Amino acid sequence: MFPSLAHRPWHVFCRVSLQRRSSLSQWSYRFLRGELLDGLPVTLISTLNPFFYRREKTTGIEIILSFHFSLTLHTVRAVLKKREYGAKYTKNNFITAVRAMNEFCLKPSDLEQLRKIRRRSPHDDTEAFTVFLRSDVEAKALDVWGSNEALDRERNLRKEVEREYQESRFNICFFVNKLKPRSGKRATFLQGPGKVVMVAICINGLNFFFKLLAWVYTGSASMFSEAIHSLADTCNQALLALGISQSVRNPDAIHPYGFSNMRYIASLISGVGIFMMGAGLSWYHGIMGLLHPEPIESLLWAYCILAGSLVSEGATLLVAINEIKKSAHKHGVSFYEYVMQSRDPSTNVVLLEDAAAVLGVIIASGCMGLTSLTGNPYYDSLGSLGVGTLLGTVSAFLIYTNTEALLGRSIQPEQVQKLTEFLENDPAVRAIHDVKATDMGLSKVRFKAEVDFDGRVVTRSYLEKQDIDQILNDIQQVKTPEELENFMLKHGENIIDTLGAEVDRLEKELKQRNPEVRHVDLEIL
């Protein structure tokens, strides 16, 4: 840029002074021969003004360059090169033996020569299980099948065979299931809600038959409403029995959380059935009686049948009340809370239906008595409308409570607080956020929370199981960035495993202390 400057003498640009000691100022820097000049520990990037720099080597003296220049010091910092991980990076991914055989069409003998790694098991019944590196499995699959195209052809062939097998298996299992013993389901109907529902089905079925005969004999609108009421109760309780039998089925791949909600579904359908069959027909018959009144025959047999129905319905009601009292005491809630929370929808339906049946019998008897005394058939029609209104109220309550249960309502705040306090009192937990505790039905709770773990406690838990002297020795051996990376990767992976073990421990303890909690999802924040 300035070629003429190169031919100027040295003294034009700087003044050289010989000193044994001098201070470092804005315009002068000392350079010592043999220490700073020849073995410089830092990088010096000098921007000189006017764009020229020259270093003189002098023996035993200090050189002070007094010309104007700016000096920038940069410290050397080792930075690891960032690694780019592609979308198909599987070098460190693990895969189980079952998946390796299914997805890569391998045999157990093909996996024997691969590296086996013991990992913490995600299941409660086992502590550890064996996995393989996915990269090793992929390489073995290519070695066995020769190419990716051959592997894809084998996969498609196996999928076709599996589809044909499933189609044939469906037909076989349909008949096998019919012949399988159902002792488990039979036991379900010999105790608890199942017993209450079966007793109600038998009694309401008999009541319907006798009430129907009484209506045919007398032509009473109230008796017709009572017959329809008993028929609706019988059909609805048959639905409840179906829901109970389905709810005890074990979880499968399609329904991983089981079938416990089938009781709520059956109760919901039952509520809709009560509204349509019971309330609807009762209202219709009552309105038709008001519009077209007809004389009523002798009501003696009707009174006798209603009296028998009152006794039988009352007996079923007592059975339901006793069952709810036992369940409420077991769960530590009052009778009213147990019913309002719909903890056992099947027993609730029987309770409300029988309570409505008893009240319905009283209403029908009263209106039929007024008709007998006055000879006015309008009272009988009003009794039919009263029974229909009663059934409509019961059905609305059942629809509301079972819909709330199916939507996934939260458990009581006291229970949520109890579960949260248990987690917060653990030393490894700093805070709990976004807590969701959902009632899954049949006293089963699903608990989910975001957990902020204390990394110091987790790391200390890991160090307590290690040889500290060995770790100190490994630290002293670290000299290069590559060695530091390997050291951190080794212990970092182990600390992550320790964190996973802490999550498993908390989930296990939470289930043990709270048996109603069946599913726990703790997410690391």
Short mmCIF file of C-alpha atoms in Angstrom, two decimals, residues 97-444:
data_model
loop_
_atom_site.label_atom_id
_atom_site.label_comp_id
_atom_site.label_asym_id
_atom_site.label_seq_id
_atom_site.Cartn_x
_atom_site.Cartn_y
_atom_site.Cartn_z
CA ALA A 97 -34.04 -58.76 20.68
CA VAL A 98 -37.74 -59.00 19.78
CA ARG A 99 -37.63 -55.85 17.66
CA ALA A 100 -34.36 -56.91 16.06
CA MET A 101 -35.91 -60.20 14.94
CA ASN A 102 -39.20 -58.66 13.82
CA GLU A 103 -37.91 -55.54 12.06
CA PHE A 104 -34.72 -56.99 10.54
CA CYS A 105 -35.91 -60.56 9.94
CA LEU A 106 -33.19 -62.15 12.05
CA LYS A 107 -33.08 -65.37 14.07
CA PRO A 108 -31.95 -65.77 17.68
CA SER A 109 -28.75 -67.42 16.48
CA ASP A 110 -27.93 -64.30 14.43
CA LEU A 111 -27.93 -62.20 17.59
CA GLU A 112 -25.63 -64.43 19.62
CA GLN A 113 -22.45 -62.95 18.17
CA LEU A 114 -23.51 -59.32 18.62
CA ARG A 115 -22.49 -57.11 21.53
CA LYS A 116 -24.93 -57.43 24.42
CA ILE A 117 -25.64 -54.49 26.71
CA ARG A 118 -27.50 -54.64 30.01
CA ARG A 119 -29.85 -51.73 30.52
CA ARG A 120 -32.39 -50.68 33.14
CA SER A 121 -35.75 -52.26 32.42
CA PRO A 122 -38.81 -50.04 31.84
CA HIS A 123 -41.06 -52.71 33.37
CA ASP A 124 -41.83 -53.07 37.06
CA ASP A 125 -41.42 -56.86 37.14
CA THR A 126 -37.79 -56.89 35.90
CA GLU A 127 -34.78 -54.84 36.97
CA ALA A 128 -32.64 -55.11 33.81
CA PHE A 129 -32.77 -56.59 30.34
CA THR A 130 -30.46 -57.12 27.36
CA VAL A 131 -30.37 -54.82 24.33
CA PHE A 132 -28.22 -54.52 21.22
CA LEU A 133 -26.75 -51.58 19.32
CA ARG A 134 -28.99 -50.81 16.38
CA SER A 135 -25.95 -50.23 14.14
CA ASP A 136 -24.74 -53.77 14.92
CA VAL A 137 -28.17 -55.20 14.12
CA GLU A 138 -28.38 -53.29 10.84
CA ALA A 139 -24.94 -54.54 9.82
CA LYS A 140 -25.89 -58.11 10.74
CA ALA A 141 -29.10 -57.86 8.70
CA LEU A 142 -27.14 -56.74 5.65
CA ASP A 143 -24.70 -59.59 6.19
CA VAL A 144 -27.53 -62.13 6.41
CA TRP A 145 -29.71 -60.85 3.54
CA GLY A 146 -27.01 -59.38 1.31
CA SER A 147 -28.71 -56.08 0.45
CA ASN A 148 -31.42 -53.69 1.58
CA GLU A 149 -33.60 -54.73 -1.36
CA ALA A 150 -33.54 -58.37 -0.29
CA LEU A 151 -34.35 -57.34 3.30
CA ASP A 152 -37.33 -55.26 2.12
CA ARG A 153 -38.66 -58.19 0.07
CA GLU A 154 -38.47 -60.45 3.11
CA ARG A 155 -40.26 -57.87 5.26
CA ASN A 156 -43.11 -57.56 2.75
CA LEU A 157 -43.41 -61.33 2.52
CA ARG A 158 -43.64 -61.69 6.28
CA LYS A 159 -46.24 -58.92 6.50
CA GLU A 160 -48.40 -60.75 4.00
CA VAL A 161 -48.09 -64.02 5.92
CA GLU A 162 -48.94 -62.19 9.18
CA ARG A 163 -52.05 -60.65 7.60
CA GLU A 164 -53.31 -64.01 6.41
CA TYR A 165 -52.61 -65.52 9.82
CA GLN A 166 -54.57 -62.79 11.59
CA GLU A 167 -57.56 -63.31 9.31
CA SER A 168 -57.65 -67.05 10.00
CA ARG A 169 -56.94 -66.54 13.69
CA PHE A 170 -59.96 -64.26 14.07
CA ASN A 171 -62.37 -66.97 12.98
CA ILE A 172 -60.73 -69.59 15.19
CA CYS A 173 -60.59 -67.36 18.27
CA PHE A 174 -64.27 -66.47 17.89
CA PHE A 175 -65.29 -70.09 18.50
CA VAL A 176 -62.51 -70.82 21.02
CA ASN A 177 -63.59 -67.90 23.18
CA LYS A 178 -67.08 -69.30 23.27
CA LEU A 179 -65.72 -72.55 24.73
CA LYS A 180 -63.26 -71.02 27.20
CA PRO A 181 -64.19 -71.20 30.87
CA ARG A 182 -65.41 -67.90 32.28
CA SER A 183 -64.80 -68.55 35.96
CA GLY A 184 -63.29 -65.07 36.39
CA LYS A 185 -66.37 -63.35 35.02
CA ARG A 186 -68.66 -65.59 37.02
CA ALA A 187 -66.87 -64.57 40.20
CA THR A 188 -67.43 -60.93 39.21
CA PHE A 189 -71.22 -61.44 39.38
CA LEU A 190 -71.10 -63.19 42.75
CA GLN A 191 -69.88 -60.19 44.72
CA GLY A 192 -69.85 -56.42 44.72
CA PRO A 193 -71.56 -54.46 41.94
CA GLY A 194 -72.00 -57.58 39.81
CA LYS A 195 -74.08 -59.24 42.50
CA VAL A 196 -76.26 -56.12 42.89
CA VAL A 197 -76.90 -55.94 39.13
CA MET A 198 -77.83 -59.64 38.82
CA VAL A 199 -80.28 -59.41 41.72
CA ALA A 200 -81.83 -56.31 40.14
CA ILE A 201 -82.20 -58.02 36.75
CA CYS A 202 -84.08 -60.97 38.25
CA ILE A 203 -86.43 -58.87 40.37
CA ASN A 204 -87.17 -56.26 37.71
CA GLY A 205 -87.81 -58.96 35.14
CA LEU A 206 -90.47 -60.55 37.38
CA ASN A 207 -91.96 -57.15 38.16
CA PHE A 208 -92.30 -56.34 34.48
CA PHE A 209 -94.12 -59.59 33.81
CA PHE A 210 -96.66 -59.12 36.61
CA LYS A 211 -97.18 -55.40 35.93
CA LEU A 212 -97.79 -56.14 32.29
CA LEU A 213 -100.52 -58.64 33.24
CA ALA A 214 -102.08 -56.08 35.58
CA TRP A 215 -102.12 -53.42 32.82
CA VAL A 216 -103.74 -55.83 30.37
CA TYR A 217 -106.40 -56.65 32.97
CA THR A 218 -107.11 -53.10 34.20
CA GLY A 219 -106.05 -50.79 31.36
CA SER A 220 -104.54 -48.34 33.88
CA ALA A 221 -102.16 -45.74 32.45
CA SER A 222 -100.19 -45.68 35.70
CA MET A 223 -99.85 -49.46 35.60
CA PHE A 224 -98.68 -49.26 32.00
CA SER A 225 -96.05 -46.71 33.04
CA GLU A 226 -94.90 -48.99 35.83
CA ALA A 227 -94.65 -51.95 33.44
CA ILE A 228 -92.59 -49.88 31.02
CA HIS A 229 -90.51 -48.67 33.94
CA SER A 230 -89.69 -52.24 35.00
CA LEU A 231 -88.92 -53.22 31.40
CA ALA A 232 -86.55 -50.26 31.04
CA ASP A 233 -84.85 -51.17 34.32
CA THR A 234 -84.41 -54.79 33.23
CA CYS A 235 -82.89 -53.85 29.85
CA ASN A 236 -80.65 -51.21 31.36
CA GLN A 237 -79.36 -53.53 34.03
CA ALA A 238 -78.64 -56.12 31.37
CA LEU A 239 -76.49 -53.44 29.74
CA LEU A 240 -74.77 -52.87 33.07
CA ALA A 241 -74.02 -56.58 33.35
CA LEU A 242 -72.45 -56.46 29.89
CA GLY A 243 -70.38 -53.43 30.90
CA ILE A 244 -69.17 -55.15 34.07
CA SER A 245 -68.15 -58.27 32.17
CA GLN A 246 -66.21 -56.19 29.63
CA SER A 247 -64.55 -53.96 32.24
CA VAL A 248 -62.64 -56.86 33.83
CA ARG A 249 -60.87 -57.73 30.59
CA ASN A 250 -57.09 -57.42 30.63
CA PRO A 251 -55.39 -54.59 28.68
CA ASP A 252 -54.23 -55.42 25.17
CA ALA A 253 -52.19 -53.74 22.44
CA ILE A 254 -55.17 -51.74 21.18
CA HIS A 255 -56.40 -50.76 24.66
CA PRO A 256 -53.24 -50.39 26.78
CA TYR A 257 -55.10 -48.87 29.75
CA GLY A 258 -57.72 -51.59 29.93
CA PHE A 259 -61.52 -51.55 29.65
CA SER A 260 -62.58 -50.10 32.99
CA ASN A 261 -64.51 -47.30 31.25
CA MET A 262 -66.94 -49.86 29.85
CA ARG A 263 -68.96 -49.54 33.06
CA TYR A 264 -69.38 -45.81 32.48
CA ILE A 265 -70.30 -46.38 28.84
CA ALA A 266 -72.92 -48.96 29.80
CA SER A 267 -74.29 -46.64 32.48
CA LEU A 268 -74.47 -43.78 29.99
CA ILE A 269 -76.39 -45.91 27.51
CA SER A 270 -78.60 -47.02 30.39
CA GLY A 271 -79.39 -43.39 31.25
CA VAL A 272 -80.31 -42.66 27.64
CA GLY A 273 -82.46 -45.82 27.57
CA ILE A 274 -84.31 -44.78 30.72
CA PHE A 275 -85.04 -41.40 29.19
CA MET A 276 -86.26 -42.77 25.86
CA MET A 277 -88.11 -45.91 26.96
CA GLY A 278 -89.19 -45.09 30.49
CA ALA A 279 -89.78 -41.34 30.51
CA GLY A 280 -90.82 -41.06 26.86
CA LEU A 281 -93.43 -43.82 26.89
CA SER A 282 -94.76 -42.77 30.29
CA TRP A 283 -95.23 -39.19 29.11
CA TYR A 284 -96.83 -40.40 25.90
CA HIS A 285 -99.27 -42.69 27.67
CA GLY A 286 -100.12 -40.03 30.27
CA ILE A 287 -100.81 -37.38 27.62
CA MET A 288 -102.95 -39.79 25.62
CA GLY A 289 -104.90 -40.59 28.81
CA LEU A 290 -105.57 -36.90 29.37
CA LEU A 291 -106.66 -36.37 25.76
CA HIS A 292 -108.71 -39.56 25.50
CA PRO A 293 -109.76 -40.71 28.99
CA GLU A 294 -111.16 -44.22 29.28
CA PRO A 295 -112.94 -45.94 32.17
CA ILE A 296 -110.74 -48.18 34.33
CA GLU A 297 -111.64 -51.70 35.44
CA SER A 298 -111.20 -53.02 38.96
CA LEU A 299 -107.81 -52.04 40.40
CA LEU A 300 -107.65 -54.75 43.09
CA TRP A 301 -105.14 -56.89 41.23
CA ALA A 302 -103.16 -53.81 40.34
CA TYR A 303 -102.87 -52.88 44.01
CA CYS A 304 -101.69 -56.37 44.89
CA ILE A 305 -99.03 -56.33 42.17
CA LEU A 306 -97.88 -52.85 43.15
CA ALA A 307 -97.54 -53.97 46.75
CA GLY A 308 -95.42 -56.94 45.70
CA SER A 309 -93.37 -54.68 43.45
CA LEU A 310 -92.82 -52.25 46.31
CA VAL A 311 -91.44 -55.06 48.48
CA SER A 312 -89.18 -56.48 45.75
CA GLU A 313 -87.90 -53.08 44.57
CA GLY A 314 -87.31 -52.08 48.19
CA ALA A 315 -85.25 -55.24 48.75
CA THR A 316 -83.09 -54.49 45.70
CA LEU A 317 -82.71 -50.92 46.87
CA LEU A 318 -81.45 -52.12 50.26
CA VAL A 319 -78.91 -54.38 48.56
CA ALA A 320 -77.60 -51.44 46.51
CA ILE A 321 -77.49 -49.16 49.57
CA ASN A 322 -75.49 -51.71 51.59
CA GLU A 323 -73.03 -52.21 48.76
CA ILE A 324 -72.47 -48.46 48.35
CA LYS A 325 -71.99 -48.06 52.11
CA LYS A 326 -69.27 -50.70 52.08
CA SER A 327 -67.51 -49.17 49.09
CA ALA A 328 -67.77 -45.64 50.49
CA HIS A 329 -66.28 -46.75 53.81
CA LYS A 330 -63.49 -48.54 51.97
CA HIS A 331 -62.57 -45.39 50.04
CA GLY A 332 -62.95 -43.11 53.04
CA VAL A 333 -65.78 -40.96 51.63
CA SER A 334 -69.37 -40.37 52.63
CA PHE A 335 -72.35 -42.11 51.07
CA TYR A 336 -73.42 -38.90 49.31
CA GLU A 337 -69.93 -38.21 47.91
CA TYR A 338 -69.64 -41.75 46.62
CA VAL A 339 -72.90 -41.44 44.71
CA MET A 340 -72.28 -37.92 43.39
CA GLN A 341 -68.77 -38.77 42.19
CA SER A 342 -70.10 -41.88 40.45
CA ARG A 343 -67.20 -43.99 41.68
CA ASP A 344 -69.09 -47.18 40.83
CA PRO A 345 -71.51 -46.39 38.00
CA SER A 346 -73.14 -49.83 37.93
CA THR A 347 -74.21 -49.75 41.57
CA ASN A 348 -75.27 -46.11 41.18
CA VAL A 349 -77.60 -46.99 38.34
CA VAL A 350 -79.21 -49.80 40.35
CA LEU A 351 -79.56 -47.50 43.37
CA LEU A 352 -81.20 -44.68 41.44
CA GLU A 353 -83.38 -46.95 39.34
CA ASP A 354 -84.70 -48.81 42.39
CA ALA A 355 -85.18 -45.56 44.31
CA ALA A 356 -87.14 -44.25 41.35
CA ALA A 357 -89.06 -47.53 41.18
CA VAL A 358 -90.09 -47.28 44.83
CA LEU A 359 -91.15 -43.67 44.39
CA GLY A 360 -92.87 -44.59 41.15
CA VAL A 361 -94.87 -47.33 42.85
CA ILE A 362 -95.94 -44.85 45.54
CA ILE A 363 -96.94 -42.26 42.91
CA ALA A 364 -98.82 -44.82 40.82
CA SER A 365 -100.60 -46.25 43.86
CA GLY A 366 -101.65 -42.79 45.06
CA CYS A 367 -102.98 -41.70 41.68
CA MET A 368 -104.79 -45.00 41.14
CA GLY A 369 -106.33 -44.63 44.61
CA LEU A 370 -107.60 -41.15 43.75
CA THR A 371 -109.08 -42.53 40.56
CA SER A 372 -110.83 -45.30 42.50
CA LEU A 373 -112.23 -42.84 45.04
CA THR A 374 -113.34 -40.16 42.58
CA GLY A 375 -113.91 -42.19 39.45
CA ASN A 376 -111.92 -39.58 37.52
CA PRO A 377 -109.36 -41.21 35.15
CA TYR A 378 -107.38 -37.98 34.90
CA TYR A 379 -105.63 -38.74 38.19
CA ASP A 380 -104.33 -41.98 36.73
CA SER A 381 -102.97 -40.12 33.70
CA LEU A 382 -101.32 -37.57 35.95
CA GLY A 383 -99.66 -40.45 37.80
CA SER A 384 -98.22 -41.65 34.49
CA LEU A 385 -96.82 -38.18 33.84
CA GLY A 386 -95.35 -38.09 37.35
CA VAL A 387 -93.58 -41.43 36.86
CA GLY A 388 -92.25 -40.21 33.49
CA THR A 389 -90.91 -37.03 35.10
CA LEU A 390 -89.22 -39.06 37.82
CA LEU A 391 -87.55 -41.31 35.24
CA GLY A 392 -86.45 -38.29 33.22
CA THR A 393 -84.77 -36.79 36.29
CA VAL A 394 -82.92 -40.03 37.04
CA SER A 395 -81.79 -40.41 33.44
CA ALA A 396 -80.51 -36.81 33.32
CA PHE A 397 -78.44 -37.40 36.46
CA LEU A 398 -76.96 -40.62 35.08
CA ILE A 399 -76.12 -39.04 31.74
CA TYR A 400 -74.42 -36.09 33.44
CA THR A 401 -72.33 -38.08 35.95
CA ASN A 402 -71.19 -40.72 33.47
CA THR A 403 -70.34 -38.13 30.82
CA GLU A 404 -68.18 -36.32 33.38
CA ALA A 405 -66.42 -39.57 34.21
CA LEU A 406 -65.77 -40.42 30.56
CA LEU A 407 -64.33 -36.96 29.91
CA GLY A 408 -61.51 -37.71 32.38
CA ARG A 409 -62.24 -35.66 35.46
CA SER A 410 -59.64 -34.88 38.09
CA ILE A 411 -59.54 -36.59 41.46
CA GLN A 412 -60.27 -34.68 44.65
CA PRO A 413 -57.91 -31.74 45.44
CA GLU A 414 -56.96 -33.35 48.76
CA GLN A 415 -55.69 -36.44 46.95
CA VAL A 416 -53.78 -34.35 44.41
CA GLN A 417 -52.14 -32.41 47.26
CA LYS A 418 -51.17 -35.65 48.98
CA LEU A 419 -49.46 -37.01 45.86
CA THR A 420 -47.72 -33.69 45.16
CA GLU A 421 -46.38 -33.37 48.70
CA PHE A 422 -44.94 -36.87 48.55
CA LEU A 423 -42.89 -35.94 45.47
CA GLU A 424 -41.84 -32.54 46.76
CA ASN A 425 -40.53 -34.05 50.00
CA ASP A 426 -38.06 -36.18 48.07
CA PRO A 427 -34.46 -34.79 48.19
CA ALA A 428 -33.95 -35.30 44.45
CA VAL A 429 -36.94 -33.11 43.53
CA ARG A 430 -36.77 -29.32 43.43
CA ALA A 431 -40.30 -28.56 42.24
CA ILE A 432 -43.40 -30.11 40.72
CA HIS A 433 -45.28 -28.47 37.84
CA ASP A 434 -48.30 -29.19 35.63
CA VAL A 435 -49.81 -31.87 37.85
CA LYS A 436 -52.68 -33.89 36.32
CA ALA A 437 -54.38 -36.68 38.28
CA THR A 438 -57.22 -38.24 36.30
CA ASP A 439 -59.83 -40.67 37.54
CA MET A 440 -59.87 -43.59 35.11
CA GLY A 441 -62.80 -45.30 36.80
CA LEU A 442 -63.11 -48.18 39.26
CA SER A 443 -60.77 -46.41 41.72
CA LYS A 444 -57.94 -46.25 39.20
#
